[in-house]
PDB file of C-alpha atoms in Angstrom:
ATOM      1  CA  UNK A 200       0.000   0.000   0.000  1.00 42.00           C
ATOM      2  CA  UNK A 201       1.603   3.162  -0.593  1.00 41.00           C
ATOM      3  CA  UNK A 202       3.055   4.751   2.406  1.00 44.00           C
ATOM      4  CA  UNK A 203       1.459   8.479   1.615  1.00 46.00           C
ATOM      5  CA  UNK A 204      -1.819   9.516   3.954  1.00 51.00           C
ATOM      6  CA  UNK A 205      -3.963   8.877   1.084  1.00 54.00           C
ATOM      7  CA  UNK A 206      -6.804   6.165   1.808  1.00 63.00           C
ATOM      8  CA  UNK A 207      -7.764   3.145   0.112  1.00 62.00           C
ATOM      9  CA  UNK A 208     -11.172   2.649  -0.527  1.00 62.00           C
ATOM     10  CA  UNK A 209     -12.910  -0.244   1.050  1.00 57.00           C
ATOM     11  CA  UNK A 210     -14.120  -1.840  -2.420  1.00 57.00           C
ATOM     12  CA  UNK A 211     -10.213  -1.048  -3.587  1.00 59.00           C
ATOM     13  CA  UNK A 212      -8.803  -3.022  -0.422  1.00 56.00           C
ATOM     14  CA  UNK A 213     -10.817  -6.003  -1.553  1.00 52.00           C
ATOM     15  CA  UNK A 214      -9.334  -5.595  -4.911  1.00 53.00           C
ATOM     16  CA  UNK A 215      -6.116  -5.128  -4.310  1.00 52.00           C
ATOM     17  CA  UNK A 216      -5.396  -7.148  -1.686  1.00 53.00           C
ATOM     18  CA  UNK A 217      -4.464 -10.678  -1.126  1.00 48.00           C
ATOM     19  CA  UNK A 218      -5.479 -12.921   1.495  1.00 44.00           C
ATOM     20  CA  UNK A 219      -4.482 -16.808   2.143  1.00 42.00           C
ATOM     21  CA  UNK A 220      -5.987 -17.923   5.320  1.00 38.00           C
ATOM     22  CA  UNK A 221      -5.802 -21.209   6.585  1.00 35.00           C
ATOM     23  CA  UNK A 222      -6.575 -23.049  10.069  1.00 35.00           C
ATOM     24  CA  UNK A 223      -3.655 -25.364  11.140  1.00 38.00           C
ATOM     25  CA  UNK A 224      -2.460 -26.484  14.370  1.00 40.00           C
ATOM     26  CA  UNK A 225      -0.646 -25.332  16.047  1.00 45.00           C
ATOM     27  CA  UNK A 226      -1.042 -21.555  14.051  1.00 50.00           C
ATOM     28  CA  UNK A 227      -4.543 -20.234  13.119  1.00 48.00           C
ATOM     29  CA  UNK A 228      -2.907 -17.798  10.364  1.00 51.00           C
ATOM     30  CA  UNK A 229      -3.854 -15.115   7.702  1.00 57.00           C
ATOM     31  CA  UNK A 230      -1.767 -13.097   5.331  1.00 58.00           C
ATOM     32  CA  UNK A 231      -2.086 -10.146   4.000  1.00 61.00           C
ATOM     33  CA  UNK A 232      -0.632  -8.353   1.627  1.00 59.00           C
ATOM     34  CA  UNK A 233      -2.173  -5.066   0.213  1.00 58.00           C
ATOM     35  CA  UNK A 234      -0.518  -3.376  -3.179  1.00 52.00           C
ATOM     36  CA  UNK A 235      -1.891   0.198  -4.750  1.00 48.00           C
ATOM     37  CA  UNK A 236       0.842   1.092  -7.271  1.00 47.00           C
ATOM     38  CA  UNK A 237       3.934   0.030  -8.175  1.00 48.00           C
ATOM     39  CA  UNK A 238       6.905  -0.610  -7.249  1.00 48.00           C
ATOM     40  CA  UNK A 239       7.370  -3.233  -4.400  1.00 52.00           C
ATOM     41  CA  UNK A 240       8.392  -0.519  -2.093  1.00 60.00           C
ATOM     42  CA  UNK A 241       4.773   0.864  -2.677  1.00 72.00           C
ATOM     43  CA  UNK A 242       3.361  -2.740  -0.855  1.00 83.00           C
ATOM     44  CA  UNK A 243       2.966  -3.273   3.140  1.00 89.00           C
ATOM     45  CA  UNK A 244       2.059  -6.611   3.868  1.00 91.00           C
ATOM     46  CA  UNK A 245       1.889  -8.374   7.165  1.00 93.00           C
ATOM     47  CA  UNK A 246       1.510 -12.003   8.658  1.00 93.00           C
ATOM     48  CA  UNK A 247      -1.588 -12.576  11.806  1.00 93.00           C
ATOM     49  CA  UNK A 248      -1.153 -15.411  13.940  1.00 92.00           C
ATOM     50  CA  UNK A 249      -3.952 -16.287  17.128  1.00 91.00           C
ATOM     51  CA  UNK A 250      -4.934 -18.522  19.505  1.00 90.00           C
ATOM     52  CA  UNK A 251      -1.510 -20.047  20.354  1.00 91.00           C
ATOM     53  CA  UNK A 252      -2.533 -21.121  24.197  1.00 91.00           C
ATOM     54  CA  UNK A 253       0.359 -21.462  25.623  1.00 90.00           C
ATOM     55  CA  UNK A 254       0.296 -23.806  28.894  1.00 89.00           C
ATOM     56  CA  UNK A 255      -2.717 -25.563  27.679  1.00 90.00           C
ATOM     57  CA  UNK A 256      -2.620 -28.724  28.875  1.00 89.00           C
ATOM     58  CA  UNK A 257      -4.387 -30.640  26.027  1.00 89.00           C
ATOM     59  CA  UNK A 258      -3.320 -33.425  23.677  1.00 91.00           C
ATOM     60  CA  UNK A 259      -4.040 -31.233  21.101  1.00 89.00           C
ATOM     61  CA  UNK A 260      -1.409 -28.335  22.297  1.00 90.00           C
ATOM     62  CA  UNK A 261       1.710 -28.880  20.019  1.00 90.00           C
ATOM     63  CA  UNK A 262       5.294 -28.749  22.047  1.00 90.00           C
ATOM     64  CA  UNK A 263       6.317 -24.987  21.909  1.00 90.00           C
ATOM     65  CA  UNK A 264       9.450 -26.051  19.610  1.00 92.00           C
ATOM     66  CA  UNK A 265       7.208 -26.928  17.129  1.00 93.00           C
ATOM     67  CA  UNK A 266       5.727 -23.492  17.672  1.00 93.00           C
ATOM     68  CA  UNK A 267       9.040 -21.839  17.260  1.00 93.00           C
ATOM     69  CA  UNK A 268       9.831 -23.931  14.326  1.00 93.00           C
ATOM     70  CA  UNK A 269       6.538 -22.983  12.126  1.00 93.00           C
ATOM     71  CA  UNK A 270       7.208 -19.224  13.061  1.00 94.00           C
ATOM     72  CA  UNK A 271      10.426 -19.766  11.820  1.00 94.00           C
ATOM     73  CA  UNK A 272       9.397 -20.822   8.834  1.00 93.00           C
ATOM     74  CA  UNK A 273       6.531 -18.171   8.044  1.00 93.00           C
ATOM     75  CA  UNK A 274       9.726 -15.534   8.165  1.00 94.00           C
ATOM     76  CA  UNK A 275      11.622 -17.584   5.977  1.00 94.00           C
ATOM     77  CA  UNK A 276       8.740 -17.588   3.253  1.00 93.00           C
ATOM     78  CA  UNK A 277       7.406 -14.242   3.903  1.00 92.00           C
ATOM     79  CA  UNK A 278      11.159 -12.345   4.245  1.00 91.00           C
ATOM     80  CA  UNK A 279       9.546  -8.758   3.995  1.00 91.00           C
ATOM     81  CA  UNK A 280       6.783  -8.007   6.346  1.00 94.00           C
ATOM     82  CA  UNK A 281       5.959  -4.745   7.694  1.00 95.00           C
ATOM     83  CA  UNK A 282       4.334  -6.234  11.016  1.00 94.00           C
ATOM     84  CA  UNK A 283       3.587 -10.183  12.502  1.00 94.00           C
ATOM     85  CA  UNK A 284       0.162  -9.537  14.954  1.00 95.00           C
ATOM     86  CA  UNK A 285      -0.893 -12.055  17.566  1.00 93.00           C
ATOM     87  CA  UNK A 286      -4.459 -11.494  17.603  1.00 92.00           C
ATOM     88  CA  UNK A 287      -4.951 -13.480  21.433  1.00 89.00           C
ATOM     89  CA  UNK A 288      -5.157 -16.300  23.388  1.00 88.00           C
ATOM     90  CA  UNK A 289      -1.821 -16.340  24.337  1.00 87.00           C
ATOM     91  CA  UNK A 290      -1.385 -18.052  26.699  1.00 83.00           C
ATOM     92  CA  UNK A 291      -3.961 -20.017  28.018  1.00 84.00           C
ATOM     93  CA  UNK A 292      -5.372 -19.027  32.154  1.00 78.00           C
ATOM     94  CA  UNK A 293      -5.502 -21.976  33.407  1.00 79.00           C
ATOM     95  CA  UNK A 294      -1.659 -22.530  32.868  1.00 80.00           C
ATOM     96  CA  UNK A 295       1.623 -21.685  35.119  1.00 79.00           C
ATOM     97  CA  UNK A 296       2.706 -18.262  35.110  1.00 75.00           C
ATOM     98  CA  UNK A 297       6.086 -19.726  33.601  1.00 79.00           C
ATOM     99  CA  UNK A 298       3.907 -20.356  30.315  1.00 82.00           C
ATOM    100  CA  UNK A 299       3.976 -16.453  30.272  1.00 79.00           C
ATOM    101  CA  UNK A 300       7.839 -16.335  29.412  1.00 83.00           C
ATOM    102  CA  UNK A 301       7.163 -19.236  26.506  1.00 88.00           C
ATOM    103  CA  UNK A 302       5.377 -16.454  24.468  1.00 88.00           C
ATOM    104  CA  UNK A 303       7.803 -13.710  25.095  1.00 86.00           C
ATOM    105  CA  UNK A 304      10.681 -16.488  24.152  1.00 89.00           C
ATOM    106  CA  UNK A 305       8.870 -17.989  20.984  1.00 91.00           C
ATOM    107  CA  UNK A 306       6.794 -15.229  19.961  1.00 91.00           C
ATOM    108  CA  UNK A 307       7.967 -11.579  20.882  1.00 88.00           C
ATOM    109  CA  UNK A 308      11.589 -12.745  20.552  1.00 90.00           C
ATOM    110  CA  UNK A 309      10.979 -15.193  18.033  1.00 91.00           C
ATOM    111  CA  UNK A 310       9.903 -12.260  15.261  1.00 89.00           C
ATOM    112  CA  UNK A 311      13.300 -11.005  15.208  1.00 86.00           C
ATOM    113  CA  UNK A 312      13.495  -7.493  13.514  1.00 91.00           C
ATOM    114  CA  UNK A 313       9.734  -7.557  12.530  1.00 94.00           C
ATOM    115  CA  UNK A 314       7.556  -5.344  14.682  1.00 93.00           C
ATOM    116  CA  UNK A 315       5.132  -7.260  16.659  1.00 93.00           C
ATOM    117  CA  UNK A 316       1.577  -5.894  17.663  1.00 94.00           C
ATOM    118  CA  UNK A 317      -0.333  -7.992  20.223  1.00 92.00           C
ATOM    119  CA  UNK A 318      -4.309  -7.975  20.571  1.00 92.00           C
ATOM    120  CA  UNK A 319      -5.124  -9.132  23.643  1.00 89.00           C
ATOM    121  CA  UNK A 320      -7.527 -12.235  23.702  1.00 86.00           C
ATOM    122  CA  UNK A 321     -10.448 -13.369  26.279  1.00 82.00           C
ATOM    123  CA  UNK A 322      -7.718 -15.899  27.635  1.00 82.00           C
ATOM    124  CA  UNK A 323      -5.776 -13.015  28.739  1.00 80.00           C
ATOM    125  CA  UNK A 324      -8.071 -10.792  29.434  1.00 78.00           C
ATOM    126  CA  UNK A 325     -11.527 -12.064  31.008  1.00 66.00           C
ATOM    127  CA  UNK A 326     -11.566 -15.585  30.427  1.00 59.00           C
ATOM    128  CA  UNK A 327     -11.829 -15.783  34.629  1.00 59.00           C
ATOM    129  CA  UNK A 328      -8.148 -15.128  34.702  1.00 59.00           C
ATOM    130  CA  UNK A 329      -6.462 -15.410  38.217  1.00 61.00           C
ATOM    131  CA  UNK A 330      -4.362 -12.285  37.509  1.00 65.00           C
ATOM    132  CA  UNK A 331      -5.047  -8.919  36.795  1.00 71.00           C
ATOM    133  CA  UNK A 332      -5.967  -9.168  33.358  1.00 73.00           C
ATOM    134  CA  UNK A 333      -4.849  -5.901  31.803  1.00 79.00           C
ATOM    135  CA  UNK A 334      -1.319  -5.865  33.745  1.00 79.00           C
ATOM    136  CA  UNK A 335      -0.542  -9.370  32.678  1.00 76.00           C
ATOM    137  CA  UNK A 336      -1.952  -8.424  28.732  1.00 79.00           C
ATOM    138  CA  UNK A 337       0.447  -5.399  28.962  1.00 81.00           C
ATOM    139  CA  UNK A 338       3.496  -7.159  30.552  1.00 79.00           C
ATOM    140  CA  UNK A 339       3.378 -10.244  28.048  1.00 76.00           C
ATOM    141  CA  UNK A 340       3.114  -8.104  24.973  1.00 79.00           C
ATOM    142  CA  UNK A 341       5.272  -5.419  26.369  1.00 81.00           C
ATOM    143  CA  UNK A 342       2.174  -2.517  25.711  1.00 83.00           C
ATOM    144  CA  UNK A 343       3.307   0.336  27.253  1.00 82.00           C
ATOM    145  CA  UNK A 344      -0.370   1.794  27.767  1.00 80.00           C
ATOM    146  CA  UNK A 345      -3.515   0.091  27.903  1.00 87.00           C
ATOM    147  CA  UNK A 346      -4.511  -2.927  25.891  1.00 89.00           C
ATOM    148  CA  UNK A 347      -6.551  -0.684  23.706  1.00 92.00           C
ATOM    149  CA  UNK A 348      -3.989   1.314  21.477  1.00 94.00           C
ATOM    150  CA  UNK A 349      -2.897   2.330  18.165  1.00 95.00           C
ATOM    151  CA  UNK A 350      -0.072   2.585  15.822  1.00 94.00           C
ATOM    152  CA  UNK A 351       1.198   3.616  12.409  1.00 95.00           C
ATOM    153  CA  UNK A 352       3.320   1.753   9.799  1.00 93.00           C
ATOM    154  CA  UNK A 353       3.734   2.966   6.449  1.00 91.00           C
ATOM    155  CA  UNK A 354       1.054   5.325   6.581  1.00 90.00           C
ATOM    156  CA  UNK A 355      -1.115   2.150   7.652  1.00 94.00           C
ATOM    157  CA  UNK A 356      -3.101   3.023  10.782  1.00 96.00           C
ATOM    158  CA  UNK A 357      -2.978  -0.183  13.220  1.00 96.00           C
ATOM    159  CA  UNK A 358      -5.951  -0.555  16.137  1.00 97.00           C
ATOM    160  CA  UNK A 359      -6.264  -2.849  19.129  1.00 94.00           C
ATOM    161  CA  UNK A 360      -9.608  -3.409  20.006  1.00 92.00           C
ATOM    162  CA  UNK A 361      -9.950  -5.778  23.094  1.00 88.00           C
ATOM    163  CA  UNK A 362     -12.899  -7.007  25.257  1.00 81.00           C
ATOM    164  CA  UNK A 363     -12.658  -5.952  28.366  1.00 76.00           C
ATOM    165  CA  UNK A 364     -15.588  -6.480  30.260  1.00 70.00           C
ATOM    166  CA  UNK A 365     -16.178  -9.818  29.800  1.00 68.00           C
ATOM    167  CA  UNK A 366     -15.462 -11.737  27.117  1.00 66.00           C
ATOM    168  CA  UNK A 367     -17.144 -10.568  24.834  1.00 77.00           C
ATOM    169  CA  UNK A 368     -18.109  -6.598  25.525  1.00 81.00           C
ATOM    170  CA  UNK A 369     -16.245  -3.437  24.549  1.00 86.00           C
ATOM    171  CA  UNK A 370     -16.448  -1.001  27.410  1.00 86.00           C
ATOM    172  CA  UNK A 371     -17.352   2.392  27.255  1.00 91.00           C
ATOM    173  CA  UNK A 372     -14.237   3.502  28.247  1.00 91.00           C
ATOM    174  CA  UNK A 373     -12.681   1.613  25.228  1.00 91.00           C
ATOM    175  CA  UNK A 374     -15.518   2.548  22.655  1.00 94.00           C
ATOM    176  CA  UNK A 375     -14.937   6.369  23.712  1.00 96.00           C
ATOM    177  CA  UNK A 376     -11.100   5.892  23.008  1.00 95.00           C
ATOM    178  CA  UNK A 377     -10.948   4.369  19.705  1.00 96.00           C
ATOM    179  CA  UNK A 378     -14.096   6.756  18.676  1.00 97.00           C
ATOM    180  CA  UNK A 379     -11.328   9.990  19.280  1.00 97.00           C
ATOM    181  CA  UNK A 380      -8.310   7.824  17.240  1.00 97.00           C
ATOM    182  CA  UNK A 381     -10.557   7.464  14.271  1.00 97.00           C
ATOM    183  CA  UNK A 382     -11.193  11.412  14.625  1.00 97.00           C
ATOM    184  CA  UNK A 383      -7.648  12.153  14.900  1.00 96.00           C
ATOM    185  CA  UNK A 384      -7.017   9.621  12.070  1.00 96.00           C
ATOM    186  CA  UNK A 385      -9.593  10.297   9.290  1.00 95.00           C
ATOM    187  CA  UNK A 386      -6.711  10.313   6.744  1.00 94.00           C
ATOM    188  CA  UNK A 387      -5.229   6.808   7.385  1.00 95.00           C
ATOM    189  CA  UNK A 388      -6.345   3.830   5.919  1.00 94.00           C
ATOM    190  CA  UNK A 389      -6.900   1.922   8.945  1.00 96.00           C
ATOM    191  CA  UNK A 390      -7.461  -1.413  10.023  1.00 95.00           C
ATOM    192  CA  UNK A 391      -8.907  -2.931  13.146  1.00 94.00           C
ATOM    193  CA  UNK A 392      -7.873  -5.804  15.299  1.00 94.00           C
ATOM    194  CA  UNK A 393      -9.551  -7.642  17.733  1.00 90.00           C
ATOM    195  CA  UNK A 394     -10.251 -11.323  19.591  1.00 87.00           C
ATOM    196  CA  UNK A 395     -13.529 -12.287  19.231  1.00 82.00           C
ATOM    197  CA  UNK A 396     -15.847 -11.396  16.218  1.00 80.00           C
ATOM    198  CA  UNK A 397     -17.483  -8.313  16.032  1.00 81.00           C
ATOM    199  CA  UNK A 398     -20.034  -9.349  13.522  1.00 74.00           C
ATOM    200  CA  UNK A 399     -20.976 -12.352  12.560  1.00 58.00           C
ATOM    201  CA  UNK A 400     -17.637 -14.296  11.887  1.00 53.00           C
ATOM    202  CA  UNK A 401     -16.852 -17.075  14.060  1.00 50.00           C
ATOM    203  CA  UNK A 402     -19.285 -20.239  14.181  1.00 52.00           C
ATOM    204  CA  UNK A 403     -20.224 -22.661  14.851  1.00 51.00           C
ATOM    205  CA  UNK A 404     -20.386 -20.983  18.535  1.00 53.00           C
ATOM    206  CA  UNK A 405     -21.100 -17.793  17.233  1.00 49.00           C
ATOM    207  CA  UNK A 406     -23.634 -17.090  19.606  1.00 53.00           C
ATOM    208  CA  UNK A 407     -23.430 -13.340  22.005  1.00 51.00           C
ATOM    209  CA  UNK A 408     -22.793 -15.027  25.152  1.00 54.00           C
ATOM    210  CA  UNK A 409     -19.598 -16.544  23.999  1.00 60.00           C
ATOM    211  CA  UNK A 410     -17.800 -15.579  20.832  1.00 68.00           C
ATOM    212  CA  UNK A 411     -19.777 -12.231  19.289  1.00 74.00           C
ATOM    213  CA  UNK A 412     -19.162  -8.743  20.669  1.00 80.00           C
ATOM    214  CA  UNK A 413     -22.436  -7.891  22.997  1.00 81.00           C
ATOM    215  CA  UNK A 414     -22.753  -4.708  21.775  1.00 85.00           C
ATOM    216  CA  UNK A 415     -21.625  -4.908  18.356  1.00 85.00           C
ATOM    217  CA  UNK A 416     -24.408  -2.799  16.701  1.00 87.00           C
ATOM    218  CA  UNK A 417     -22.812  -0.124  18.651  1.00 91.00           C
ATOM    219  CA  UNK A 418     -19.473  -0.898  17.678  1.00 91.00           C
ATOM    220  CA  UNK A 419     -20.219  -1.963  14.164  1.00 91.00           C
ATOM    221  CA  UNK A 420     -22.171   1.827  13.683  1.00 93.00           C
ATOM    222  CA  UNK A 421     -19.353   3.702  15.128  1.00 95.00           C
ATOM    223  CA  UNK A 422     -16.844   2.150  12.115  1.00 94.00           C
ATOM    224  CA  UNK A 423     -19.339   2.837   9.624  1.00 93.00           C
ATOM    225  CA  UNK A 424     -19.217   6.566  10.359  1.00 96.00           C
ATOM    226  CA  UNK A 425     -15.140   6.284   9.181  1.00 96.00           C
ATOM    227  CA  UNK A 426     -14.573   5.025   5.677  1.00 94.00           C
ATOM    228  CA  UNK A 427     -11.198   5.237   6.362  1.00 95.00           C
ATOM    229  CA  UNK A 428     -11.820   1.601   8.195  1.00 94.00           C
ATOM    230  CA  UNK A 429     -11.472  -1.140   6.170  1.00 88.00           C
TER     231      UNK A 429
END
């Protein structure tokens, strides 16, 4: 995408963009990559992974050197990103507290010179977590604010948008934040992060109570008064 304040249109994000998704343990992953104009140094792309659990104690829970191994590989095939993003569920809250240093080893450390933004999931957060859920979101990803934040890469406007009441409700205090960083940011092409779906995207338990956003009318209204969010 080129790097200049400009936005991209919604309907030209679709088309110029390219997404390969798949769901694989131990990695749920997405690319994307999104090109305007040429040349290559016009393109910022950028790798998502989620739901890594860390500490879960499940046969299904891969060894966290195969983890290190597949993120190892996803730099090796994608050499140039502009940004890897964990989008939650970490580290799972029924685990050790040492399982909080296996992300920071594997993950955080793991990315090397690629910047790494971390969304906060409803394991960290609110998933009746024994700690206190924002200071343990904020040490593990090494956010020096809030869990709700922002930043800017290439012109590309990056937003964290956590649950934090619950797991599945964005507070007031949240919804009044991110309503004043898409003022401030109504010429950035932006893009918005978060755990659990805020419309209609996760199934098959895609009901409010557990995986969709309580008040996501609210939420979902708010983004539709900024076309800059795509």
């Amino acid at each position: 995408m080129d790097t200049g304040k400009m936005r991209i249109s919604r309907r030209g994000f679709l088309k110029n963009s390219i997404f390969l998704v798949s769901v694989a343990n131990p990695l749920t992953e997405a690319v994307f990559s999104i090109v305007r104009d040429k040349p290559e140094s016009n393109k910022f792309s950028g790798f998502i992974v989620s739901d890594i659990h860390f500490g879960w104690d499940s046969p299904k829970q891969p060894d966290s050197n195969i983890i290190k191994k597949n993120l190892k590989k996803i730099l090796e095939k994608f050499p140039n990103l502009d940004i890897l993003i964990d989008t939650g569920d970490a580290y799972h809250n029924t685990a050790s507290e040492s399982y909080l240093a296996e992300w920071v080893k594997v993950i955080s450390e793991g990315c090397s010179t690629v910047p790494l933004m971390y969304v906060p999931g409803n394991h960290e957060i609110s998933h009746n977590n024994k700690f206190n859920s924002e200071t343990l979101a904020c040490r593990m990803g090494s956010i020096p604010a809030r869990p709700y934040y922002s930043l800017t890469i290439k012109g590309i406007h990056l937003v964290s948008l956590p649950q934090l009441m619950g797991a599945n409700y964005i507070s007031n205090e949240v919804f009044e934040w991110v309503k004043l960083d898409l003022n401030v940011h109504k010429s950035y092409t932006t893009l918005i992060f978060s755990h659990n779906s805020l419309k209609g995207t996760t199934c098959p338990h895609d009901d409010t109570g557990y995986r969709t956003i309580a008040n996501s009318d609210k939420v979902i209204a708010l983004l539709r008064e900024h076309p800059q969010v795509i």
